[in-house]
Amino acid sequence: MRNLRAAAVVIAALCAGRPGLARAQAPAAAAPRSAPDVEDRLRRLEGLVDRLATENRQLAAENRKLAAEIRGRPTAATVDHAVRASQGEGPRPPLPAPVLPGASPADPEDAPQGEAGVAETAAPGAAAPASDDWPTGGGRMLSALLDAGGGAGQVEDDRMGRFLAGRYDGGYVLVAPTDEQRTPFALKFNLASQLRYTGFARAADSWTDSSGLIRPILNQSYFSLNRAWFTFSGFAFSPKLRFNVSVFTTSTTNQTIFQGFFGYAFSEAFALYGGYYKVPGTREWLESARYTLGVDRTMANTFFRPSLSPGVWATGEPIENVYYYAGIFNEFNASYLTTPRNNNNMTYSGNLWWEPLGEFGPGYTDQELHETPVARTGTSVSYQRSFRESDLSGGATNPENTILRLSDGTPFYQRDALGPGVLALAANVALVSYDLSVKYRGWSLSGEYYARWIQGIATSSGTVPRDLLNLFDSGGLAQVSFSPIPTKLDVFGRGSIVSGHFGEGSEIGGGLNWYILGTRNLRGTVEVKKINHSPANNPLYGYFAGYSGTLVQAQVVTDF
């Protein structure tokens, strides 16, 4: 009845604003009122309609609540909480397990500020043209009534509304259940990309590796779609049975890789996954490539870290603010990941970290502007009986992968790398890392230390010199940043170093991060670094073994 009365009021208002129409319906009507009188009537009518619209919205909300109670359906707030929980986006920081390299669900904390709900269509009255014959107030009144009653029927039919769609929540929610027990299916899509310019000016023409080979150092200048990820994630049949499928492509090496995983979350303390994912050897490696402090990960991390590999792993939070990620994988540092493998040795790797002052958040910059200090500290341990890679160029299977190298950049399994006539076939490799990071009011400070042992070297020819039977390499990184314009601009500096029996390599530099929208979803970065004899090699990062010179990189990252 209220809607009918409101409609009658609107019709009367429209007639009052259109004298011709009033005369056609009532020939004996009095002469039209003056313009000020009509405007006064319209203002009073608008006030009445606004009150009716408010009451209508309240009634609609009460109807939805009552319908939800009758059917046992959650309220809107519960639905939103269920959607977040189904995507692994609870109040606690996410674990690395649900994240592919640079892929999304994974870091729910990078969801952009402000989220849209279910897609809405514009109210017809809102677009009504303003003219002398059609008072603009009439359009506003119709819009108010339509908006007020638009949601009343959304929960009337039990066959409708079992899924939410057209929603953005840290990604494009294609399907999300309103009741995850009755319809336990969810699907989210994420898209991220890195458009990059890389320029390198060499400081030398060539370098000599440990086997005596003289290798050229080349100047470089090129654009690339360095990384692009297309990720589908969600759950099926049970909110605890989760999956992630990702397509990763790069123009840098002209490769496209399919990767993914699935698993079951038994509890907050224990979730078991299997698939193709990161071996958790260092902290910076576990951080998404979208959230590095500079353009990409540091030289030292690229040298020491493991690669991606098929395997099984577990994650969880057994104690408040204490997290772990540990698993068994095929390989530690290799480009050869296909079957059949030429050995039956596996890689054992785990990472443990603690956030004693509360949620640390993603990445290294303090984009969240913490009012109180937050800290994260952790350690990683990895071990494998390594065997000679079939492709010493690295990245043959996945461009993110690296291979085992000596501290001067020479591949460990290259002939003559350990001495004339020596060809290594296998070795025990152990890596330990320790990291510490702090954020506070736009400032951030972080560091990581690496130690690696190579022992038990087996050869097919030649004899390894005694002083090379037990190789030890160490290194680290240090980073600092400050936000002169909070949430918009970061100024940072960083450096890293690698030291071992075969030499030392280092880098130092700095740059700017510009958060174009005030969030991590669109970021521009410019960085300049001085590199001295890089021991690391990976084209995605801009590092080439043995190179010395100046590296300039500029990049735009999109993360939707």
GROMACS .gro file of C-alpha atoms in nm, residues 18 42 289 391 414-415 445 476 501 526 555:
model
   11
   18ARG     CA    1   0.299   1.923  -1.686
   42LEU     CA    2   0.777   1.948  -0.566
  289ALA     CA    3   5.700  -1.085  -0.722
  391ASP     CA    4   7.036  -2.817  -1.922
  414GLN     CA    5   7.990  -2.741  -1.585
  415ARG     CA    6   8.291  -2.943  -1.700
  445LEU     CA    7   6.373  -0.209   0.737
  476GLY     CA    8   7.273  -1.141   0.247
  501HIS     CA    9   8.571  -1.965  -0.250
  526VAL     CA   10   6.209   0.304  -1.119
  555GLN     CA   11   5.823  -0.110  -1.443
   0.00000   0.00000   0.00000
